[in-house]
Short mmCIF file of C-alpha atoms in Angstrom, two decimals:
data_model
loop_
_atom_site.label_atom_id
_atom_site.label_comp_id
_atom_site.label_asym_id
_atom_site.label_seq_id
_atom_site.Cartn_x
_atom_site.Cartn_y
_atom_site.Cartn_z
CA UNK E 1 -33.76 -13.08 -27.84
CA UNK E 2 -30.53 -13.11 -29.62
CA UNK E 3 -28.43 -16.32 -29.53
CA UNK E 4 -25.73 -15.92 -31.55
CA UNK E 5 -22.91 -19.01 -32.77
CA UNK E 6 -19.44 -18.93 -32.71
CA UNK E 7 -18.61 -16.59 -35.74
CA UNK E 8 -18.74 -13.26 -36.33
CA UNK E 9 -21.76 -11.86 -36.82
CA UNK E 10 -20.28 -8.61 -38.93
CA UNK E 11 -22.92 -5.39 -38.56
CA UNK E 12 -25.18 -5.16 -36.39
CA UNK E 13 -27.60 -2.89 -35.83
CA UNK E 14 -30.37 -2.42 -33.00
CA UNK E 15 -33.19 -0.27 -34.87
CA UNK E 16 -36.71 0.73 -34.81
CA UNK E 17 -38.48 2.08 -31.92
CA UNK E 18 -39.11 -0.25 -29.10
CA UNK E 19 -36.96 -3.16 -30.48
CA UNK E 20 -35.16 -4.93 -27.07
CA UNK E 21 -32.49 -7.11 -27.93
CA UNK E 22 -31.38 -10.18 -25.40
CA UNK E 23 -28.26 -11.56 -26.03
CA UNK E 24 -28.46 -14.96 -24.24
CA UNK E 25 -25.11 -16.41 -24.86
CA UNK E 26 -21.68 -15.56 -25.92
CA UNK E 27 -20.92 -13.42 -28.85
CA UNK E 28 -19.00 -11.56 -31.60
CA UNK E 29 -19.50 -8.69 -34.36
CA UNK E 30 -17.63 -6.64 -36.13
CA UNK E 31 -19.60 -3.53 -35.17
CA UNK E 32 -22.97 -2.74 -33.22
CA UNK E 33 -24.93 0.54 -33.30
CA UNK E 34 -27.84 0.77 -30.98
CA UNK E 35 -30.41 2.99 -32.55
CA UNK E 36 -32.61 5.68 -30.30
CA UNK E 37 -35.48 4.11 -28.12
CA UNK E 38 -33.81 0.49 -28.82
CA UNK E 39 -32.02 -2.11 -26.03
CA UNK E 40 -29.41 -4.23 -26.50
CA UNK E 41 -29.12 -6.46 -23.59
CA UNK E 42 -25.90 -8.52 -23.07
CA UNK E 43 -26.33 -9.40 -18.89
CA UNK E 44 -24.13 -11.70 -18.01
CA UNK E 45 -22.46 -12.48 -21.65
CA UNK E 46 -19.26 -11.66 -23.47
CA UNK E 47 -19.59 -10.11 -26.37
CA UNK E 48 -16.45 -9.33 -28.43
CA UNK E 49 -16.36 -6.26 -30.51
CA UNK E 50 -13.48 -7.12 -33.33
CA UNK E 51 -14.20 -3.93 -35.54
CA UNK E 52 -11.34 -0.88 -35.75
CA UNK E 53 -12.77 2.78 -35.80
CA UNK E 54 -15.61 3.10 -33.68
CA UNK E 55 -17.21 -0.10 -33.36
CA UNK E 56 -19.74 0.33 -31.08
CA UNK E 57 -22.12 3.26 -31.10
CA UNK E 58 -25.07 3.75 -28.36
CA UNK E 59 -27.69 6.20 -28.81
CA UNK E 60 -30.25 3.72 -26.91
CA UNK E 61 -30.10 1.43 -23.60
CA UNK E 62 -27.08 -0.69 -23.79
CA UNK E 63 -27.78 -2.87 -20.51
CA UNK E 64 -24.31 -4.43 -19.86
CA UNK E 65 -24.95 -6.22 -16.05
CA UNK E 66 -22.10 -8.88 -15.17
CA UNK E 67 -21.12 -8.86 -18.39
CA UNK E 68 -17.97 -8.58 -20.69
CA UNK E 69 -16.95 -6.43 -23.83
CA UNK E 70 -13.95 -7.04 -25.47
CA UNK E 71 -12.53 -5.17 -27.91
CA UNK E 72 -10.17 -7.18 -30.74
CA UNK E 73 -9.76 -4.07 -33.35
CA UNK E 74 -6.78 -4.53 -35.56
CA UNK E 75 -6.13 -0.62 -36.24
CA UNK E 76 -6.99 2.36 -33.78
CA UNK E 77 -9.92 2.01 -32.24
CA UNK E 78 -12.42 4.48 -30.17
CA UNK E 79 -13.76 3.12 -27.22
CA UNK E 80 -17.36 3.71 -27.02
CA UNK E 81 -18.54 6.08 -23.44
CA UNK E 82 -21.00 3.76 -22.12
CA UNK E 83 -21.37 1.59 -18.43
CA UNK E 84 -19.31 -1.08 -18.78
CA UNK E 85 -19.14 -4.02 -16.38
CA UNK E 86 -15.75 -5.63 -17.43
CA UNK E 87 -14.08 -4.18 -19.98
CA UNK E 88 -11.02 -5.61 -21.77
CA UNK E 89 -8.44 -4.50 -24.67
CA UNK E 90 -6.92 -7.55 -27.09
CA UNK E 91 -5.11 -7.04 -29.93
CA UNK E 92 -1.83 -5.23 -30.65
CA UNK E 93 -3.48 -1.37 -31.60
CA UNK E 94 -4.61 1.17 -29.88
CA UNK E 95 -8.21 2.01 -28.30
CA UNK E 96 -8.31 5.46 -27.21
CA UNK E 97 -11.48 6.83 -24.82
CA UNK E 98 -13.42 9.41 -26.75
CA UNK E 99 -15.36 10.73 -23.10
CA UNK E 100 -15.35 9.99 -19.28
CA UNK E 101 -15.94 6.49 -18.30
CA UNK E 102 -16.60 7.81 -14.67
CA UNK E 103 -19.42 8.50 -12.46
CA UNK E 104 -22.74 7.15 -14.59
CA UNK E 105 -20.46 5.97 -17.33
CA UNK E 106 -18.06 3.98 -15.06
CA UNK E 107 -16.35 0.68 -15.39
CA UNK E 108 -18.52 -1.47 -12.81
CA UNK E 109 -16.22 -5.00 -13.12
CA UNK E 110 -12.67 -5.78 -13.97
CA UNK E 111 -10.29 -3.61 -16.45
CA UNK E 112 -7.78 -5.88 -18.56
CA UNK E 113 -5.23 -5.21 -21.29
CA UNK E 114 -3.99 -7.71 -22.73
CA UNK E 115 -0.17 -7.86 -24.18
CA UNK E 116 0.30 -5.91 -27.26
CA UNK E 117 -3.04 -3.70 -26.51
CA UNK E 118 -2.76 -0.25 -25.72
CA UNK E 119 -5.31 1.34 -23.94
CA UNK E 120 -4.88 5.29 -24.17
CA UNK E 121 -7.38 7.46 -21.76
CA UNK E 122 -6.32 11.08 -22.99
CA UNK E 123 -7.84 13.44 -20.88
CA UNK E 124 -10.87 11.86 -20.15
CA UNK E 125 -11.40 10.26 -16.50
CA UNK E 126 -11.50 6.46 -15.56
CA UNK E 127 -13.02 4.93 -12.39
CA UNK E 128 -12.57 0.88 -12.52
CA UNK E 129 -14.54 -0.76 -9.19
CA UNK E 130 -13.21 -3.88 -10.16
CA UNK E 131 -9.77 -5.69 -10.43
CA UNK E 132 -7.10 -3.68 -13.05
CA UNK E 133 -4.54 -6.20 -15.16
CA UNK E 134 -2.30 -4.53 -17.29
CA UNK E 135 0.20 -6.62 -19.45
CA UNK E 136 0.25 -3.96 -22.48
CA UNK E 137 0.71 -0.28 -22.43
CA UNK E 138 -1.56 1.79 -20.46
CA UNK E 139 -1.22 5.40 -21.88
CA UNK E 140 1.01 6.73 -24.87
CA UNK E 141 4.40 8.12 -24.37
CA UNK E 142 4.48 11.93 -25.56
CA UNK E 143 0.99 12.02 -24.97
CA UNK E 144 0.71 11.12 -21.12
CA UNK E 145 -2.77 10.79 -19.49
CA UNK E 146 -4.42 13.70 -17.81
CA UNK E 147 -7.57 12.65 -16.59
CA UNK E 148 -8.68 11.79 -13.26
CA UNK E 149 -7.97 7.71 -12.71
CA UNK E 150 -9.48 5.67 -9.81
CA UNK E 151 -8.87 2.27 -9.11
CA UNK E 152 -10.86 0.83 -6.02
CA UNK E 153 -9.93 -2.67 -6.18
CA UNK E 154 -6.56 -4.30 -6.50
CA UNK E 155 -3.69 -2.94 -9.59
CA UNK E 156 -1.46 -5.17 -10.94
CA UNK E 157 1.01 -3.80 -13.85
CA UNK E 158 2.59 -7.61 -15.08
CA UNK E 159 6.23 -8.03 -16.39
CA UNK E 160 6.70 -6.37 -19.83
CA UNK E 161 3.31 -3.47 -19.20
CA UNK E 162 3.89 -0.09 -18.73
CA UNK E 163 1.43 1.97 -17.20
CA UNK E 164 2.21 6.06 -17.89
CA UNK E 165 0.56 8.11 -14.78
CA UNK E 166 -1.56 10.57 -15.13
CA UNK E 167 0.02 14.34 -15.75
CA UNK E 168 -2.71 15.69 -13.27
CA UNK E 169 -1.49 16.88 -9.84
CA UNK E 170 -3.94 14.78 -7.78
CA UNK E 171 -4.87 12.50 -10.57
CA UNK E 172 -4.45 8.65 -9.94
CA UNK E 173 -5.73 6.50 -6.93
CA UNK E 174 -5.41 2.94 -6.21
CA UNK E 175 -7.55 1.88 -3.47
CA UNK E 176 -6.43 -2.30 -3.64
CA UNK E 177 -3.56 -4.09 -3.12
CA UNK E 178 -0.91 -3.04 -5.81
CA UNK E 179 1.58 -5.68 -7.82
CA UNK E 180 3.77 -3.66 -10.14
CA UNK E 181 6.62 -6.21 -11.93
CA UNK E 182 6.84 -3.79 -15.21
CA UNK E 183 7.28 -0.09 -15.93
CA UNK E 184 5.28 2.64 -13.94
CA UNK E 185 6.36 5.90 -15.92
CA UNK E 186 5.62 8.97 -13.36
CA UNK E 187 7.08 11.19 -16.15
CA UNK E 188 3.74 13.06 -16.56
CA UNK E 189 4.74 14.88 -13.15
CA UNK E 190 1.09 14.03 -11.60
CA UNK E 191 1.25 12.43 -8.48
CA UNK E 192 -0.27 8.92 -7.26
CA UNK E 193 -2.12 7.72 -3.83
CA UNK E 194 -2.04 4.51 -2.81
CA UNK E 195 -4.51 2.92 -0.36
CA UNK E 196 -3.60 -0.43 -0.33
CA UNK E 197 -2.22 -2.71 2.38
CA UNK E 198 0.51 -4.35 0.81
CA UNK E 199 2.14 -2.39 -2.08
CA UNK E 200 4.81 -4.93 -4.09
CA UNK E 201 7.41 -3.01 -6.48
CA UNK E 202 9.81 -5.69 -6.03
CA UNK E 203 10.61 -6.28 -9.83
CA UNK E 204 8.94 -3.00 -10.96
CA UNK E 205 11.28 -0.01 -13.22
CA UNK E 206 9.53 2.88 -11.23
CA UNK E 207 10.47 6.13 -13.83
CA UNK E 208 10.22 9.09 -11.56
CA UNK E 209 8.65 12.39 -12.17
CA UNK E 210 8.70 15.44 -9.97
CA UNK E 211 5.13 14.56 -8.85
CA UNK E 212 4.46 12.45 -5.31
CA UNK E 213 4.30 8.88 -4.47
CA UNK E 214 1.57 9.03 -1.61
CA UNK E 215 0.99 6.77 1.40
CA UNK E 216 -2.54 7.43 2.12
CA UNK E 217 -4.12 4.21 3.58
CA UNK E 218 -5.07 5.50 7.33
CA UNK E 219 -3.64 1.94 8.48
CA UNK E 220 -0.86 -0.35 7.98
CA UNK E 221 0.68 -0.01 4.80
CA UNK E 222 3.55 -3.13 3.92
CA UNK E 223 5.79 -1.61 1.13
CA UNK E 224 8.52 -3.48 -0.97
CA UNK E 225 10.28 -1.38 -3.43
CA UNK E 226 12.77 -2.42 -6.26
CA UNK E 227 15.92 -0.42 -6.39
CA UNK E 228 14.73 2.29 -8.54
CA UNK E 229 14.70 5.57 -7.21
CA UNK E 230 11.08 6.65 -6.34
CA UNK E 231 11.92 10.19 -6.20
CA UNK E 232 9.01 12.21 -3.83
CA UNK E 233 7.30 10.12 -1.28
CA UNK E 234 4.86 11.08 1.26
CA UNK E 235 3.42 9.10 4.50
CA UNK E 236 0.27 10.67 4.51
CA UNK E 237 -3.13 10.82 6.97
CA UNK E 238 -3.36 10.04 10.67
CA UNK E 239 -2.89 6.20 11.54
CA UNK E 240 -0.98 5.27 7.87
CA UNK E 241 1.97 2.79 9.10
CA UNK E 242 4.70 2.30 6.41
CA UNK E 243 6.53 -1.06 6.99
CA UNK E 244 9.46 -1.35 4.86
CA UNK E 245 10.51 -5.24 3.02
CA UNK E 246 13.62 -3.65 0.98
CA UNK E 247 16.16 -0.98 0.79
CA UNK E 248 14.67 2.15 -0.36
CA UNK E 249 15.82 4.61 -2.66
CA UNK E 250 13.93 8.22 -2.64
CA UNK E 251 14.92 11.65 -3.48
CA UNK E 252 12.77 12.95 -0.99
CA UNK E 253 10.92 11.57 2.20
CA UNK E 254 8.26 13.63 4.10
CA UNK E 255 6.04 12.01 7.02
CA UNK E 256 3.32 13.89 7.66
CA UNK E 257 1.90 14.36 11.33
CA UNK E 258 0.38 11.28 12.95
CA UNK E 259 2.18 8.79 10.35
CA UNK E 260 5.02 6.16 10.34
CA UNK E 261 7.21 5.16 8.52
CA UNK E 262 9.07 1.99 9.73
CA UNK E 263 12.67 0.93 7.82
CA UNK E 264 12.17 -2.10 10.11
CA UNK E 265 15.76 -3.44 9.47
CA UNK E 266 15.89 -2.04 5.71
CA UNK E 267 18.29 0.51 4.22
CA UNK E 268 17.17 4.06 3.13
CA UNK E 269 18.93 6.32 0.92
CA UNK E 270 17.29 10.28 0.68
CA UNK E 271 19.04 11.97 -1.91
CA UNK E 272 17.66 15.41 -0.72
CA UNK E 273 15.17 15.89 1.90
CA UNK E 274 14.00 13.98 4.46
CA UNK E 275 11.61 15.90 6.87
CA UNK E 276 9.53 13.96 10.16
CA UNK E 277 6.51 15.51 11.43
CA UNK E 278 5.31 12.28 12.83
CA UNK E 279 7.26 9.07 13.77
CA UNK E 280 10.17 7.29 12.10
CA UNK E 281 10.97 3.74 12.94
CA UNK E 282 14.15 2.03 12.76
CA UNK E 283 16.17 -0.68 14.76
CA UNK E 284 19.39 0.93 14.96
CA UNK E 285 21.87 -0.76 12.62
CA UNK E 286 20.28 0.60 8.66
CA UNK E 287 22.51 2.62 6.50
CA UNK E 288 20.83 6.10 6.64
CA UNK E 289 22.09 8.13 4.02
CA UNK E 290 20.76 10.82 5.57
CA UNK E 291 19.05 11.74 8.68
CA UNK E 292 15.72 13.27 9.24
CA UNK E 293 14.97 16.77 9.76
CA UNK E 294 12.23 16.21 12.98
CA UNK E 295 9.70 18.75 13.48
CA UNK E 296 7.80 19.65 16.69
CA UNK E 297 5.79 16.80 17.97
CA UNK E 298 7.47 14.39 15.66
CA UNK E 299 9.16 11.02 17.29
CA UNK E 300 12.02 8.50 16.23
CA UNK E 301 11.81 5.17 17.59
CA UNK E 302 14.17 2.74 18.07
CA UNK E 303 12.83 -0.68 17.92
CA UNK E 304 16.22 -3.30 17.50
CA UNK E 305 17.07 -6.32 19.71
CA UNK E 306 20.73 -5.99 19.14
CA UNK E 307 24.09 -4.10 20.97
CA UNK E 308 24.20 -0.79 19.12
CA UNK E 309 27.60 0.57 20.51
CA UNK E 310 28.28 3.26 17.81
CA UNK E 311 26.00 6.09 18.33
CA UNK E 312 22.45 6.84 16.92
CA UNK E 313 22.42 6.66 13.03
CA UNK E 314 19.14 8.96 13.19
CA UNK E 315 21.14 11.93 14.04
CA UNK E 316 21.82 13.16 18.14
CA UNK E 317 19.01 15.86 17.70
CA UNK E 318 15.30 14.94 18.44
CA UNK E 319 11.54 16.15 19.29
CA UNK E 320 10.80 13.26 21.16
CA UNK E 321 12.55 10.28 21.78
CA UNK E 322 11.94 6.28 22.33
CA UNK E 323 13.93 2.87 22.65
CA UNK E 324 11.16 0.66 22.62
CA UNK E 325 13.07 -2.51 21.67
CA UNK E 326 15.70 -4.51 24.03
CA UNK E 327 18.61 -3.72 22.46
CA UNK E 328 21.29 -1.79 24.04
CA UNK E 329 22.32 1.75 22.82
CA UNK E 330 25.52 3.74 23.45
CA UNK E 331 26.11 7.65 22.56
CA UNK E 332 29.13 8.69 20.77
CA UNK E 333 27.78 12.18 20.71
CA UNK E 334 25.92 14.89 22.45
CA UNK E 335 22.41 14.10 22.65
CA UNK E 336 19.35 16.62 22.74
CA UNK E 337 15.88 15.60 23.17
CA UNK E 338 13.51 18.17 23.04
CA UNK E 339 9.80 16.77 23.90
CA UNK E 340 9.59 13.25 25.87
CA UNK E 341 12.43 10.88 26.21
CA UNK E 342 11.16 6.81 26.89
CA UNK E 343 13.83 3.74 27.40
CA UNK E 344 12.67 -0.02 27.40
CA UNK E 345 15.77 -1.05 26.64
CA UNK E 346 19.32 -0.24 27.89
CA UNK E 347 20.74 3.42 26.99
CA UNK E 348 24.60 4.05 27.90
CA UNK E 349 25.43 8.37 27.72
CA UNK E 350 29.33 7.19 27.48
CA UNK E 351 29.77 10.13 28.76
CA UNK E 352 28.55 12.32 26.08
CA UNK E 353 25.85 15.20 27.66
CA UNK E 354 22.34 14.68 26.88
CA UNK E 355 20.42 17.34 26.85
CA UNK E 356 16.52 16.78 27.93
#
């Protein structure tokens, strides 16, 4: 049993065949090599790795249940590839991954960088079960991520962090709750799912690349973007619900079969495409900058309470078509319905031909 003080301990090393190691309280060195056929066991404990280089070198059984390593380097540091339970990054240099810290190898607890810390993947791949906190950098500009990143628990990206996505087409996931209030640099061109339930960009810089921002949740989704442009965004998988808290700002909008988007009173600006293959909510009085393109099958609801006496801002064409709330509606234009037309509410032609 190993119960070390407050100071720094300097190098350690974990030799001789055999030798198990308990660390039974809180600790610090400067480095720590764990020989072959040796254990160093740290359940439940912090231990704080201060050295620069590589620090921390395994070659035995580095048992690391409910516990913490920190990393304090004051130079570039490699982060050692071993099963970390909560991992965290202090200190203003960079710690780079040197292998996969997925599958066997991946982060168990929480992820956290602190402010000033870098944390640069490369191309190696990063699954984090627990909570992610980044108030530092997450990635290096000019040399973007390009690993496979998966966060299952909730992502939050604080005032002042930037977090550079992954160049890989299919590359990041975030299955939690997401609270973005700094940068999130898409400029790698890889694309990002998110899974959450309530997805907060309010004070977020969102840097768009030509990669996707997907909707993937297969349930209600509530979304509240800052006025950045998001550039590609897709409402994804059967049953995802996109509720909108702000104006919206996208260069292109696709809904995918079986999926909803919902403005719900918010204003949407497409600068290019926006194309419906499955329903698209409104109440009747946004500003569309644009209406949607709707496929066979798709459907455009109208949902509003109010008098809506100046046409349909979703366009006169549509698949199928529903006033669902119990405002009143009035053409100013033709109107063609394809599929099924539905009205709870009160629908005035002024006589302008509709088309069924």
């Amino acid at each position: 049993a190993f119960t070390p003080s407050s100071s720094d301990f300097g190098a350690v090393q974990v030799s001789t065949a055999s030798t198990n190691v308990t660390m039974n309280s809180t600790g610090i060195v400067t480095s720590l090599v764990i020989d072959a056929s040796t254990t160093f066991n740290i359940t439940n404990q912090t231990l704080t790795v201060s050295g620069s280089g590589t620090p921390l070198s395994n070659s035995g059984t580095f048992t690391t249940t409910g516990s913490t390593v920190k990393y304090t380097g004051t130079s570039a540091t490699t982060v050692a590839t071993v099963a970390y339970n909560n991992l965290r990054f202090s200190g203003a240099t960079t710690y780079s991954l040197a292998g996969n810290l997925s599958d066997s190898t991946a982060i168990g607890g929480t992820l956290t960088i602190d402010s000033g810390a870098t944390f640069d993947p490369k191309t190696f791949n990063l699954t984090v079960s627990g909570a992610f906190s980044n108030s530092g950098n997450f990635g290096i500009t000019g040399t973007k991520p390009s690993g496979t990143h998966i966060f299952s628990s909730t992502w939050t990206n604080a005032s002042g962090a930037t977090f550079y996505a992954s160049s890989n087409a299919t590359a990041t996931t975030i299955t939690g709750n997401v609270d973005c209030d700094g940068t999130l640099n898409m400029t790698s061109n890889g694309s990002m799912t998110l899974n959450g339930a309530t997805i907060d960009f309010t004070n977020a810089t969102y840097t768009k690349g030509t990669g996707t921002l997907k909707f993937n949740k297969g349930a209600a989704q509530a979304f509240t973007p800052s006025s950045s442009d998001f550039g590609a965004v897709q409402v994804s998988t059967a049953s995802t619900i996109v509720t909108l808290y702000s104006s919206f700002v996208a260069d292109n909008i696709t809904i995918d079969a079986s999926a909803t988007l919902n403005v719900a009173g918010c204003d949407l600006t497409v600068n290019n495409t926006f194309t419906n293959s499955g329903t698209f909510k409104l109440q009747g009085s946004e500003a569309l900058s644009k209406t949607p393109t709707n496929n066979t099958n798709s459907t455009v609801e109208y949902t509003g309470s109010g008098a809506y006496g100046s046409g349909l801002i979703a366009g006169n064409s549509y698949y199928n078509l529903i006033f669902s709330g119990s405002g009143s509606w009035k053409l100013t234009n033709a109107l063609t319905v394809t599929g099924n037309f539905s009205n709870s509410g009160t629908f005035t032609h002024g006589n302008n031909t509709v088309t069924l």
